[in-house]
Amino acid sequence: MIKVSIGQDSHRFCQDPNSSRPLILGGVPLPGERGLAGNSDADVVLHALTNAISGITGTPVLGKQADILCLEQNITDSAVYLEYALKQMSSYEISHLSFSIEAKTPKLLPHFPAMKENIARLCGMSPSDIGITATTGEGLSGCGKGRGIQVFVVLTAVQK
């Protein structure tokens, strides 16, 4: 059996231009870039992926479970939320991921290889089974106007 799910997440950039919060996408820090606001590390790529996994398993992770990890246990690494979601997929494995990132800044193409490597490592798959694209969306949305970053991901999973 094959299942397909879509995940989405978005975060605003930190409003304080002097914030030292790093920008992390797909578990990869992007030095010198303005970070995203959020209780966790605000990694919109891993959050969208976690939401897509919830679409496969029917078990929500972001929200109550992430709040327990983040607010009560001070775990802000989004990879931990992803690992929790992956444990719920016991009878399925991810066969393909396709990410679409909307942002005016920063330029993301140079970071795609590192993001793919890290996501593949976290999910136990090959980087060649991960696609990542980016767009400014012609500046039509807040993310395309530079206010934040939005990510959509399509996840394909096969029954083990």
PDB file of C-alpha atoms in Angstrom:
ATOM      1  CA  MET A   1       0.000   0.000   0.000  1.00  0.00           C
ATOM      2  CA  ILE A   2       1.144   3.538  -0.796  1.00  0.00           C
ATOM      3  CA  LYS A   3       0.143   6.657   1.120  1.00  0.00           C
ATOM      4  CA  VAL A   4       0.731  10.287   0.161  1.00  0.00           C
ATOM      5  CA  SER A   5       0.542  13.256   2.497  1.00  0.00           C
ATOM      6  CA  ILE A   6       1.185  16.984   2.351  1.00  0.00           C
ATOM      7  CA  GLY A   7       2.720  19.005   5.165  1.00  0.00           C
ATOM      8  CA  GLN A   8       2.989  22.756   5.565  1.00  0.00           C
ATOM      9  CA  ASP A   9       4.525  25.208   7.999  1.00  0.00           C
ATOM     10  CA  SER A  10       5.482  28.861   8.048  1.00  0.00           C
ATOM     11  CA  HIS A  11       7.247  31.201  10.462  1.00  0.00           C
ATOM     12  CA  ARG A  12       7.926  34.935  10.478  1.00  0.00           C
ATOM     13  CA  PHE A  13      11.456  36.246  10.675  1.00  0.00           C
ATOM     14  CA  CYS A  14      12.479  37.547  14.097  1.00  0.00           C
ATOM     15  CA  GLN A  15      11.414  41.165  14.356  1.00  0.00           C
ATOM     16  CA  ASP A  16      14.496  42.250  16.315  1.00  0.00           C
ATOM     17  CA  PRO A  17      17.232  42.936  13.726  1.00  0.00           C
ATOM     18  CA  ASN A  18      19.839  42.394  16.476  1.00  0.00           C
ATOM     19  CA  SER A  19      18.544  38.923  17.377  1.00  0.00           C
ATOM     20  CA  SER A  20      21.234  36.246  17.566  1.00  0.00           C
ATOM     21  CA  ARG A  21      18.739  33.480  16.733  1.00  0.00           C
ATOM     22  CA  PRO A  22      20.161  31.390  13.881  1.00  0.00           C
ATOM     23  CA  LEU A  23      18.240  30.446  10.757  1.00  0.00           C
ATOM     24  CA  ILE A  24      17.937  26.650  10.617  1.00  0.00           C
ATOM     25  CA  LEU A  25      16.376  24.900   7.628  1.00  0.00           C
ATOM     26  CA  GLY A  26      16.258  21.133   7.307  1.00  0.00           C
ATOM     27  CA  GLY A  27      18.431  20.923  10.410  1.00  0.00           C
ATOM     28  CA  VAL A  28      21.164  22.970   8.713  1.00  0.00           C
ATOM     29  CA  PRO A  29      22.241  26.321  10.213  1.00  0.00           C
ATOM     30  CA  LEU A  30      22.553  29.108   7.627  1.00  0.00           C
ATOM     31  CA  PRO A  31      25.175  31.464   9.118  1.00  0.00           C
ATOM     32  CA  GLY A  32      24.652  35.194   8.802  1.00  0.00           C
ATOM     33  CA  GLU A  33      20.939  34.905   8.031  1.00  0.00           C
ATOM     34  CA  ARG A  34      18.095  36.264  10.160  1.00  0.00           C
ATOM     35  CA  GLY A  35      16.405  33.559  12.225  1.00  0.00           C
ATOM     36  CA  LEU A  36      12.730  32.658  12.360  1.00  0.00           C
ATOM     37  CA  ALA A  37      10.514  33.371  15.365  1.00  0.00           C
ATOM     38  CA  GLY A  38       9.088  30.464  17.336  1.00  0.00           C
ATOM     39  CA  ASN A  39       9.173  28.565  20.615  1.00  0.00           C
ATOM     40  CA  SER A  40      11.456  25.930  19.107  1.00  0.00           C
ATOM     41  CA  ASP A  41      14.293  26.473  16.624  1.00  0.00           C
ATOM     42  CA  ALA A  42      11.506  27.335  14.112  1.00  0.00           C
ATOM     43  CA  ASP A  43      12.878  24.975  11.449  1.00  0.00           C
ATOM     44  CA  VAL A  44       9.987  25.265   8.992  1.00  0.00           C
ATOM     45  CA  VAL A  45      11.386  22.507   6.764  1.00  0.00           C
ATOM     46  CA  LEU A  46      11.412  19.898   9.536  1.00  0.00           C
ATOM     47  CA  HIS A  47       8.080  21.188  10.865  1.00  0.00           C
ATOM     48  CA  ALA A  48       6.421  20.754   7.456  1.00  0.00           C
ATOM     49  CA  LEU A  49       7.898  17.244   7.237  1.00  0.00           C
ATOM     50  CA  THR A  50       6.667  16.397  10.732  1.00  0.00           C
ATOM     51  CA  ASN A  51       3.176  17.582   9.729  1.00  0.00           C
ATOM     52  CA  ALA A  52       3.292  15.426   6.592  1.00  0.00           C
ATOM     53  CA  ILE A  53       4.185  12.377   8.694  1.00  0.00           C
ATOM     54  CA  SER A  54       1.218  13.186  10.935  1.00  0.00           C
ATOM     55  CA  GLY A  55      -0.903  13.065   7.783  1.00  0.00           C
ATOM     56  CA  ILE A  56       0.277   9.488   7.199  1.00  0.00           C
ATOM     57  CA  THR A  57      -0.021   8.259  10.777  1.00  0.00           C
ATOM     58  CA  GLY A  58      -2.995  10.306  11.955  1.00  0.00           C
ATOM     59  CA  THR A  59      -0.995  11.221  15.084  1.00  0.00           C
ATOM     60  CA  PRO A  60      -0.482  14.987  15.504  1.00  0.00           C
ATOM     61  CA  VAL A  61       2.972  15.924  16.799  1.00  0.00           C
ATOM     62  CA  LEU A  62       3.248  19.677  16.349  1.00  0.00           C
ATOM     63  CA  GLY A  63       0.958  21.319  18.824  1.00  0.00           C
ATOM     64  CA  LYS A  64       0.417  19.526  22.120  1.00  0.00           C
ATOM     65  CA  GLN A  65       3.273  16.986  21.852  1.00  0.00           C
ATOM     66  CA  ALA A  66       5.781  19.567  20.597  1.00  0.00           C
ATOM     67  CA  ASP A  67       4.666  21.958  23.350  1.00  0.00           C
ATOM     68  CA  ILE A  68       5.402  19.278  25.953  1.00  0.00           C
ATOM     69  CA  LEU A  69       8.857  18.720  24.468  1.00  0.00           C
ATOM     70  CA  CYS A  70       9.592  22.420  23.958  1.00  0.00           C
ATOM     71  CA  LEU A  71       7.870  24.300  26.751  1.00  0.00           C
ATOM     72  CA  GLU A  72       8.005  21.687  29.510  1.00  0.00           C
ATOM     73  CA  GLN A  73      11.251  19.850  28.669  1.00  0.00           C
ATOM     74  CA  ASN A  74      13.133  22.726  26.956  1.00  0.00           C
ATOM     75  CA  ILE A  75      13.770  20.635  23.830  1.00  0.00           C
ATOM     76  CA  THR A  76      13.849  23.141  20.974  1.00  0.00           C
ATOM     77  CA  ASP A  77      15.566  21.006  18.300  1.00  0.00           C
ATOM     78  CA  SER A  78      12.967  20.263  15.622  1.00  0.00           C
ATOM     79  CA  ALA A  79      14.821  17.055  14.747  1.00  0.00           C
ATOM     80  CA  VAL A  80      13.528  15.639  18.048  1.00  0.00           C
ATOM     81  CA  TYR A  81       9.924  16.363  16.974  1.00  0.00           C
ATOM     82  CA  LEU A  82      10.640  14.692  13.633  1.00  0.00           C
ATOM     83  CA  GLU A  83      12.117  11.633  15.368  1.00  0.00           C
ATOM     84  CA  TYR A  84       8.985  11.382  17.523  1.00  0.00           C
ATOM     85  CA  ALA A  85       6.788  11.504  14.394  1.00  0.00           C
ATOM     86  CA  LEU A  86       8.932   8.912  12.602  1.00  0.00           C
ATOM     87  CA  LYS A  87       8.451   6.463  15.488  1.00  0.00           C
ATOM     88  CA  GLN A  88       4.698   6.576  14.771  1.00  0.00           C
ATOM     89  CA  MET A  89       5.338   5.305  11.198  1.00  0.00           C
ATOM     90  CA  SER A  90       6.215   1.774  12.280  1.00  0.00           C
ATOM     91  CA  SER A  91       4.447   0.037   9.386  1.00  0.00           C
ATOM     92  CA  TYR A  92       5.468   2.553   6.670  1.00  0.00           C
ATOM     93  CA  GLU A  93       8.706   3.928   5.301  1.00  0.00           C
ATOM     94  CA  ILE A  94       9.237   7.156   3.398  1.00  0.00           C
ATOM     95  CA  SER A  95      10.077   6.530  -0.253  1.00  0.00           C
ATOM     96  CA  HIS A  96      10.140  10.128  -1.538  1.00  0.00           C
ATOM     97  CA  LEU A  97       9.987  13.720  -0.289  1.00  0.00           C
ATOM     98  CA  SER A  98       9.383  16.837  -2.376  1.00  0.00           C
ATOM     99  CA  PHE A  99       9.818  20.214  -0.633  1.00  0.00           C
ATOM    100  CA  SER A 100       8.744  23.592  -1.988  1.00  0.00           C
ATOM    101  CA  ILE A 101      10.081  26.572  -0.040  1.00  0.00           C
ATOM    102  CA  GLU A 102       8.696  30.085  -0.467  1.00  0.00           C
ATOM    103  CA  ALA A 103      10.955  32.909   0.648  1.00  0.00           C
ATOM    104  CA  LYS A 104      12.292  36.171  -0.705  1.00  0.00           C
ATOM    105  CA  THR A 105      15.497  35.739   1.275  1.00  0.00           C
ATOM    106  CA  PRO A 106      17.913  34.098   1.749  1.00  0.00           C
ATOM    107  CA  LYS A 107      19.066  32.483  -1.481  1.00  0.00           C
ATOM    108  CA  LEU A 108      18.592  28.791  -0.719  1.00  0.00           C
ATOM    109  CA  LEU A 109      19.984  26.864  -3.693  1.00  0.00           C
ATOM    110  CA  PRO A 110      23.544  26.642  -2.273  1.00  0.00           C
ATOM    111  CA  HIS A 111      22.135  25.028   0.896  1.00  0.00           C
ATOM    112  CA  PHE A 112      20.066  22.320  -0.817  1.00  0.00           C
ATOM    113  CA  PRO A 113      22.786  19.602  -0.807  1.00  0.00           C
ATOM    114  CA  ALA A 114      23.410  19.936   2.958  1.00  0.00           C
ATOM    115  CA  MET A 115      19.666  20.047   3.659  1.00  0.00           C
ATOM    116  CA  LYS A 116      19.065  16.918   1.572  1.00  0.00           C
ATOM    117  CA  GLU A 117      21.940  15.076   3.285  1.00  0.00           C
ATOM    118  CA  ASN A 118      20.651  15.939   6.747  1.00  0.00           C
ATOM    119  CA  ILE A 119      16.999  15.148   6.020  1.00  0.00           C
ATOM    120  CA  ALA A 120      18.055  11.847   4.438  1.00  0.00           C
ATOM    121  CA  ARG A 121      20.116  10.984   7.515  1.00  0.00           C
ATOM    122  CA  LEU A 122      17.226  11.811   9.855  1.00  0.00           C
ATOM    123  CA  CYS A 123      14.719   9.802   7.800  1.00  0.00           C
ATOM    124  CA  GLY A 124      16.965   6.844   6.925  1.00  0.00           C
ATOM    125  CA  MET A 125      16.738   7.374   3.196  1.00  0.00           C
ATOM    126  CA  SER A 126      18.892   8.435   0.253  1.00  0.00           C
ATOM    127  CA  PRO A 127      19.384  12.127  -0.603  1.00  0.00           C
ATOM    128  CA  SER A 128      18.510  11.189  -4.200  1.00  0.00           C
ATOM    129  CA  ASP A 129      14.951  10.484  -2.995  1.00  0.00           C
ATOM    130  CA  ILE A 130      14.528  14.073  -1.801  1.00  0.00           C
ATOM    131  CA  GLY A 131      13.659  17.026  -4.012  1.00  0.00           C
ATOM    132  CA  ILE A 132      13.856  20.649  -2.882  1.00  0.00           C
ATOM    133  CA  THR A 133      12.780  23.716  -4.833  1.00  0.00           C
ATOM    134  CA  ALA A 134      12.486  27.356  -3.840  1.00  0.00           C
ATOM    135  CA  THR A 135      10.465  30.282  -5.110  1.00  0.00           C
ATOM    136  CA  THR A 136       9.761  33.880  -4.221  1.00  0.00           C
ATOM    137  CA  GLY A 137       6.170  33.392  -5.332  1.00  0.00           C
ATOM    138  CA  GLU A 138       6.580  36.622  -7.275  1.00  0.00           C
ATOM    139  CA  GLY A 139       6.180  38.484  -3.979  1.00  0.00           C
ATOM    140  CA  LEU A 140       2.463  37.763  -3.731  1.00  0.00           C
ATOM    141  CA  SER A 141       2.471  36.458  -0.145  1.00  0.00           C
ATOM    142  CA  GLY A 142       4.069  37.690   3.057  1.00  0.00           C
ATOM    143  CA  CYS A 143       6.834  35.091   2.658  1.00  0.00           C
ATOM    144  CA  GLY A 144       7.449  36.214  -0.904  1.00  0.00           C
ATOM    145  CA  LYS A 145       7.682  39.779   0.382  1.00  0.00           C
ATOM    146  CA  GLY A 146      10.412  38.825   2.859  1.00  0.00           C
ATOM    147  CA  ARG A 147       8.423  38.546   6.099  1.00  0.00           C
ATOM    148  CA  GLY A 148       9.118  34.863   6.681  1.00  0.00           C
ATOM    149  CA  ILE A 149       9.486  31.434   5.137  1.00  0.00           C
ATOM    150  CA  GLN A 150       6.778  28.964   4.141  1.00  0.00           C
ATOM    151  CA  VAL A 151       7.340  25.306   3.268  1.00  0.00           C
ATOM    152  CA  PHE A 152       5.163  22.668   1.665  1.00  0.00           C
ATOM    153  CA  VAL A 153       6.236  19.037   1.421  1.00  0.00           C
ATOM    154  CA  VAL A 154       4.676  16.059  -0.315  1.00  0.00           C
ATOM    155  CA  LEU A 155       5.569  12.760   1.335  1.00  0.00           C
ATOM    156  CA  THR A 156       5.175   9.371  -0.286  1.00  0.00           C
ATOM    157  CA  ALA A 157       5.303   6.352   2.009  1.00  0.00           C
ATOM    158  CA  VAL A 158       5.120   2.638   1.267  1.00  0.00           C
ATOM    159  CA  GLN A 159       4.008  -0.112   3.587  1.00  0.00           C
ATOM    160  CA  LYS A 160       6.896  -2.249   4.846  1.00  0.00           C
TER     161      LYS A 160
END
